[in-house]
Amino acid sequence: MCGIIAYAGSEPVTPILVSGLRTLEYRGYDSAGIGVQNGDGKSAVTRALGVDDLAEAVSGQDWNGGAEPTVGIAHTRWATHGGVTIPNAHPHTSAEGRVAVVHNGIVENYIALRTELSDAGYLFSSETDTEVIAHLIARRVESGESLAAAVRCAARRIQGASSFVATSAAEPGVIVGVRLGNAGGIVVGIGDGFNLLASDVLAILPHTDLVVYLRSGEMASITASGAEYSDLSGMVLERSPARISRNFEAAARGEYPHFMAKEIAEQPEAVSSAMRRRVDFENGVVDLPELPYTDDEIRLIDRVILSGMGTSLHSCMYGAQMIEAVTGIPAQAENASELRYRSTSLNERTLVISVTQSGETADTLAAMDLATQSGAKQIALVEAEGTQATLVADGTLYLGAGQEIGVASTKTMMCSLTVLYQLAVYLGIHRGTLSAKRAIKLVSDLSRLPGLIAEMIDDDDHCEQLAHDRLGDKRHLLYLGRGALHPVAMEGALKMKELAYIHAEGYPAGEMKHGPIALISDDMPTVALAPQGALYDKMVGNINEVKARGGEVIALATYGDTTMPGLTDEVLWVPEAPEWIVPMITLIPMQQLAYHTSVALGHNPDKPRNLAKSVTVE
Ligand code: F6R
């Protein structure tokens, strides 16, 4: 997704902006640009199709007057309106280059605004929706208004969710940023003799750990010496910076060839962190002080909806099954992009649980808005601190996974499963549906999770060999699972699609004979999730059906299973584990198979094509 970084200070600005853009690359992007104030009344704009090219282009620049500029804005673009071209890359400027803008999100009414501005004589040089913002601001600045007032007017005219940052030659040294809705955040970084604006706190952390997160409808105006806050009516806001604790070094790849490999390996530690201060292993109790509900309120809940997108939706599917099993409350997982537009009967007895590692996914946030309007109770499971989902929810359960740089979610999913597990136990205890004995057993099962994950990770070589020998040359794959392993099968297929670009389908195994079975051939291997459990025999039946049609089967089975080796072509072993832990540990080979197949095919698993870490547009 698009990224923004802007700096006002006294240091040469281009190296700061370039390194900020490099930090933002992980979000996914297709072009980049920088606009600096170089003293000649214009923003000097440089754009390129990659940050490396951009860095090279700006390093050779001869700035006006010889002095290095110290104020500038920069952007990584993820194309929405208009192709991936240099003219469409940001910053966009007014005709004379006096106003420059970088923007995340979509201007929904840009066609009407473009027509209005064109009729008024403004010339457009890109196909983007963003360019209308530059002209709207320029029109106000030309009529003598301050940059902040002009940004405020532009913000009121545009429809849809956007965040943007602007400069004007009429006010050198000033940068104004605004957040409208949920198109990615704006974070203000407060320094000593400098200040920053960014879409992502990671780009700010190398400079300062004092930050202010803008809420929707808020603006910040920064200079080298200060930051002022206001809303869209012009009312001045008092905002105190908070000190954030994030270990930037943890983002370094270390000994691993890819961030994804590192993040898969970090999962034992990540799940331990997701349990820290919440699980009392000695007494078999889960405490979630972040949740504001009384036991009476929890007893009144008559429906649970879990909402998310992509990998987070798969976590929701697991969470729905466990919560319903443990609490007896009807629970269902919903794709947030569908939920947001559906006529629903949510009410104050409904608990909506939104899962989003970024906390900024547009569809998930829109579904949360729907829940707010219906008076439902709301919990968010989020990785990124201070993001919009955390502001909307009644209570936030942070995942504690640590920064995930690989675009594809791995450890954040594992942590969301871990937190959903804890939430199920917590709700069961506080609703009175879970006996003390059963709660102690579930908590003790959870204590085995880090060790079981570590065991699985150590067994990575077999996945690597399978990726090379069996999967790399395939164009299609089928993943089958039942019960809480169905979402894991869906996730395995999603990972294979996004990282190895191999067509893969995840199905509940029982559905196979209702259609997908027609695809079975020696060209479409099946990954069958068949560890020991209540539905094991059913899976054996499905595997037989695939084999009878000439299909190749890679099974996941529990150590000691003597049937699988004779029945299937390959077996990936999982240790014996408790019922609700099995899906979590089975996730590891799903990640590893996709990772190694991606690498075997020469792709970069950290930056899959067309994908973004944070999807802040619909
Ligand atoms: C896949 C992946 C995506 C995200 C989805 C939701 O590896 O990462 O499918 O899970 O875009 O993102 P969040 O969790 O940030 O709401």
PDB file of N, CA and C in Angstrom, residues 413-456:
ATOM      1  N   MET A 413      -0.577 -14.213  12.022  1.00  0.00           N
ATOM      2  CA  MET A 413      -1.707 -15.154  12.039  1.00  0.00           C
ATOM      3  C   MET A 413      -1.584 -16.099  13.237  1.00  0.00           C
ATOM      4  N   MET A 414      -0.371 -16.600  13.441  1.00  0.00           N
ATOM      5  CA  MET A 414      -0.190 -17.530  14.561  1.00  0.00           C
ATOM      6  C   MET A 414      -0.587 -16.848  15.874  1.00  0.00           C
ATOM      7  N   CYS A 415      -0.217 -15.589  16.015  1.00  0.00           N
ATOM      8  CA  CYS A 415      -0.570 -14.879  17.255  1.00  0.00           C
ATOM      9  C   CYS A 415      -2.061 -14.606  17.328  1.00  0.00           C
ATOM     10  N   SER A 416      -2.695 -14.348  16.178  1.00  0.00           N
ATOM     11  CA  SER A 416      -4.136 -14.099  16.269  1.00  0.00           C
ATOM     12  C   SER A 416      -4.863 -15.379  16.667  1.00  0.00           C
ATOM     13  N   LEU A 417      -4.393 -16.543  16.201  1.00  0.00           N
ATOM     14  CA  LEU A 417      -4.997 -17.813  16.641  1.00  0.00           C
ATOM     15  C   LEU A 417      -4.802 -17.983  18.149  1.00  0.00           C
ATOM     16  N   THR A 418      -3.604 -17.620  18.597  1.00  0.00           N
ATOM     17  CA  THR A 418      -3.295 -17.767  20.031  1.00  0.00           C
ATOM     18  C   THR A 418      -4.191 -16.869  20.874  1.00  0.00           C
ATOM     19  N   VAL A 419      -4.399 -15.648  20.401  1.00  0.00           N
ATOM     20  CA  VAL A 419      -5.225 -14.717  21.176  1.00  0.00           C
ATOM     21  C   VAL A 419      -6.701 -15.131  21.099  1.00  0.00           C
ATOM     22  N   LEU A 420      -7.130 -15.632  19.945  1.00  0.00           N
ATOM     23  CA  LEU A 420      -8.527 -16.102  19.845  1.00  0.00           C
ATOM     24  C   LEU A 420      -8.768 -17.283  20.789  1.00  0.00           C
ATOM     25  N   TYR A 421      -7.784 -18.129  20.895  1.00  0.00           N
ATOM     26  CA  TYR A 421      -7.855 -19.260  21.831  1.00  0.00           C
ATOM     27  C   TYR A 421      -8.080 -18.721  23.249  1.00  0.00           C
ATOM     28  N   GLN A 422      -7.241 -17.736  23.619  1.00  0.00           N
ATOM     29  CA  GLN A 422      -7.361 -17.166  24.970  1.00  0.00           C
ATOM     30  C   GLN A 422      -8.720 -16.504  25.163  1.00  0.00           C
ATOM     31  N   LEU A 423      -9.187 -15.839  24.106  1.00  0.00           N
ATOM     32  CA  LEU A 423     -10.479 -15.153  24.193  1.00  0.00           C
ATOM     33  C   LEU A 423     -11.605 -16.166  24.399  1.00  0.00           C
ATOM     34  N   ALA A 424     -11.522 -17.296  23.697  1.00  0.00           N
ATOM     35  CA  ALA A 424     -12.545 -18.336  23.859  1.00  0.00           C
ATOM     36  C   ALA A 424     -12.566 -18.819  25.308  1.00  0.00           C
ATOM     37  N   VAL A 425     -11.377 -19.058  25.856  1.00  0.00           N
ATOM     38  CA  VAL A 425     -11.303 -19.545  27.246  1.00  0.00           C
ATOM     39  C   VAL A 425     -11.839 -18.477  28.199  1.00  0.00           C
ATOM     40  N   TYR A 426     -11.432 -17.234  27.957  1.00  0.00           N
ATOM     41  CA  TYR A 426     -11.864 -16.122  28.817  1.00  0.00           C
ATOM     42  C   TYR A 426     -13.392 -16.005  28.810  1.00  0.00           C
ATOM     43  N   LEU A 427     -13.980 -16.039  27.604  1.00  0.00           N
ATOM     44  CA  LEU A 427     -15.438 -15.902  27.506  1.00  0.00           C
ATOM     45  C   LEU A 427     -16.122 -17.102  28.172  1.00  0.00           C
ATOM     46  N   GLY A 428     -15.539 -18.288  27.988  1.00  0.00           N
ATOM     47  CA  GLY A 428     -16.108 -19.496  28.594  1.00  0.00           C
ATOM     48  C   GLY A 428     -16.101 -19.402  30.112  1.00  0.00           C
ATOM     49  N   ILE A 429     -14.976 -18.902  30.672  1.00  0.00           N
ATOM     50  CA  ILE A 429     -14.882 -18.782  32.135  1.00  0.00           C
ATOM     51  C   ILE A 429     -15.887 -17.741  32.637  1.00  0.00           C
ATOM     52  N   HIS A 430     -15.909 -16.576  31.978  1.00  0.00           N
ATOM     53  CA  HIS A 430     -16.742 -15.480  32.487  1.00  0.00           C
ATOM     54  C   HIS A 430     -18.225 -15.680  32.194  1.00  0.00           C
ATOM     55  N   ARG A 431     -18.535 -16.543  31.265  1.00  0.00           N
ATOM     56  CA  ARG A 431     -19.936 -16.835  30.975  1.00  0.00           C
ATOM     57  C   ARG A 431     -20.426 -18.028  31.793  1.00  0.00           C
ATOM     58  N   GLY A 432     -19.454 -18.717  32.359  1.00  0.00           N
ATOM     59  CA  GLY A 432     -19.824 -19.861  33.195  1.00  0.00           C
ATOM     60  C   GLY A 432     -20.069 -21.139  32.416  1.00  0.00           C
ATOM     61  N   THR A 433     -19.621 -21.189  31.159  1.00  0.00           N
ATOM     62  CA  THR A 433     -19.854 -22.405  30.373  1.00  0.00           C
ATOM     63  C   THR A 433     -18.660 -23.355  30.440  1.00  0.00           C
ATOM     64  N   LEU A 434     -17.562 -22.865  30.964  1.00  0.00           N
ATOM     65  CA  LEU A 434     -16.344 -23.672  30.996  1.00  0.00           C
ATOM     66  C   LEU A 434     -16.066 -24.044  32.444  1.00  0.00           C
ATOM     67  N   SER A 435     -16.026 -25.331  32.725  1.00  0.00           N
ATOM     68  CA  SER A 435     -15.734 -25.735  34.103  1.00  0.00           C
ATOM     69  C   SER A 435     -14.287 -25.397  34.431  1.00  0.00           C
ATOM     70  N   ALA A 436     -13.990 -25.269  35.725  1.00  0.00           N
ATOM     71  CA  ALA A 436     -12.623 -24.950  36.149  1.00  0.00           C
ATOM     72  C   ALA A 436     -11.669 -26.025  35.635  1.00  0.00           C
ATOM     73  N   LYS A 437     -12.128 -27.270  35.680  1.00  0.00           N
ATOM     74  CA  LYS A 437     -11.262 -28.380  35.255  1.00  0.00           C
ATOM     75  C   LYS A 437     -10.908 -28.261  33.759  1.00  0.00           C
ATOM     76  N   ARG A 438     -11.939 -27.961  32.976  1.00  0.00           N
ATOM     77  CA  ARG A 438     -11.702 -27.859  31.526  1.00  0.00           C
ATOM     78  C   ARG A 438     -10.844 -26.621  31.200  1.00  0.00           C
ATOM     79  N   ALA A 439     -11.086 -25.540  31.963  1.00  0.00           N
ATOM     80  CA  ALA A 439     -10.285 -24.323  31.736  1.00  0.00           C
ATOM     81  C   ALA A 439      -8.812 -24.615  32.024  1.00  0.00           C
ATOM     82  N   ILE A 440      -8.570 -25.327  33.110  1.00  0.00           N
ATOM     83  CA  ILE A 440      -7.178 -25.672  33.469  1.00  0.00           C
ATOM     84  C   ILE A 440      -6.555 -26.514  32.356  1.00  0.00           C
ATOM     85  N   LYS A 441      -7.336 -27.441  31.814  1.00  0.00           N
ATOM     86  CA  LYS A 441      -6.809 -28.310  30.743  1.00  0.00           C
ATOM     87  C   LYS A 441      -6.485 -27.459  29.497  1.00  0.00           C
ATOM     88  N   LEU A 442      -7.396 -26.548  29.123  1.00  0.00           N
ATOM     89  CA  LEU A 442      -7.156 -25.737  27.917  1.00  0.00           C
ATOM     90  C   LEU A 442      -5.929 -24.837  28.101  1.00  0.00           C
ATOM     91  N   VAL A 443      -5.802 -24.271  29.301  1.00  0.00           N
ATOM     92  CA  VAL A 443      -4.651 -23.398  29.561  1.00  0.00           C
ATOM     93  C   VAL A 443      -3.367 -24.223  29.547  1.00  0.00           C
ATOM     94  N   SER A 444      -3.430 -25.411  30.134  1.00  0.00           N
ATOM     95  CA  SER A 444      -2.224 -26.237  30.136  1.00  0.00           C
ATOM     96  C   SER A 444      -1.868 -26.684  28.712  1.00  0.00           C
ATOM     97  N   ASP A 445      -2.886 -26.951  27.883  1.00  0.00           N
ATOM     98  CA  ASP A 445      -2.627 -27.275  26.467  1.00  0.00           C
ATOM     99  C   ASP A 445      -1.891 -26.115  25.786  1.00  0.00           C
ATOM    100  N   LEU A 446      -2.341 -24.895  26.112  1.00  0.00           N
ATOM    101  CA  LEU A 446      -1.746 -23.717  25.463  1.00  0.00           C
ATOM    102  C   LEU A 446      -0.276 -23.572  25.833  1.00  0.00           C
ATOM    103  N   SER A 447       0.046 -23.998  27.045  1.00  0.00           N
ATOM    104  CA  SER A 447       1.441 -23.870  27.488  1.00  0.00           C
ATOM    105  C   SER A 447       2.370 -24.716  26.614  1.00  0.00           C
ATOM    106  N   ARG A 448       1.819 -25.715  25.921  1.00  0.00           N
ATOM    107  CA  ARG A 448       2.671 -26.569  25.071  1.00  0.00           C
ATOM    108  C   ARG A 448       2.944 -25.929  23.706  1.00  0.00           C
ATOM    109  N   LEU A 449       2.180 -24.877  23.391  1.00  0.00           N
ATOM    110  CA  LEU A 449       2.231 -24.352  22.025  1.00  0.00           C
ATOM    111  C   LEU A 449       3.632 -23.909  21.574  1.00  0.00           C
ATOM    112  N   PRO A 450       4.349 -23.070  22.351  1.00  0.00           N
ATOM    113  CA  PRO A 450       5.661 -22.620  21.845  1.00  0.00           C
ATOM    114  C   PRO A 450       6.594 -23.796  21.540  1.00  0.00           C
ATOM    115  N   GLY A 451       6.588 -24.775  22.421  1.00  0.00           N
ATOM    116  CA  GLY A 451       7.466 -25.933  22.218  1.00  0.00           C
ATOM    117  C   GLY A 451       7.071 -26.739  20.987  1.00  0.00           C
ATOM    118  N   LEU A 452       5.764 -26.927  20.796  1.00  0.00           N
ATOM    119  CA  LEU A 452       5.300 -27.702  19.631  1.00  0.00           C
ATOM    120  C   LEU A 452       5.632 -26.969  18.332  1.00  0.00           C
ATOM    121  N   ILE A 453       5.464 -25.652  18.347  1.00  0.00           N
ATOM    122  CA  ILE A 453       5.794 -24.882  17.136  1.00  0.00           C
ATOM    123  C   ILE A 453       7.293 -25.023  16.837  1.00  0.00           C
ATOM    124  N   ALA A 454       8.100 -24.901  17.891  1.00  0.00           N
ATOM    125  CA  ALA A 454       9.554 -25.007  17.699  1.00  0.00           C
ATOM    126  C   ALA A 454       9.913 -26.363  17.098  1.00  0.00           C
ATOM    127  N   GLU A 455       9.236 -27.396  17.559  1.00  0.00           N
ATOM    128  CA  GLU A 455       9.481 -28.746  17.032  1.00  0.00           C
ATOM    129  C   GLU A 455       9.175 -28.795  15.527  1.00  0.00           C
ATOM    130  N   MET A 456       8.062 -28.200  15.152  1.00  0.00           N
ATOM    131  CA  MET A 456       7.663 -28.188  13.743  1.00  0.00           C
ATOM    132  C   MET A 456       8.671 -27.413  12.894  1.00  0.00           C
TER     133      MET A 456
END
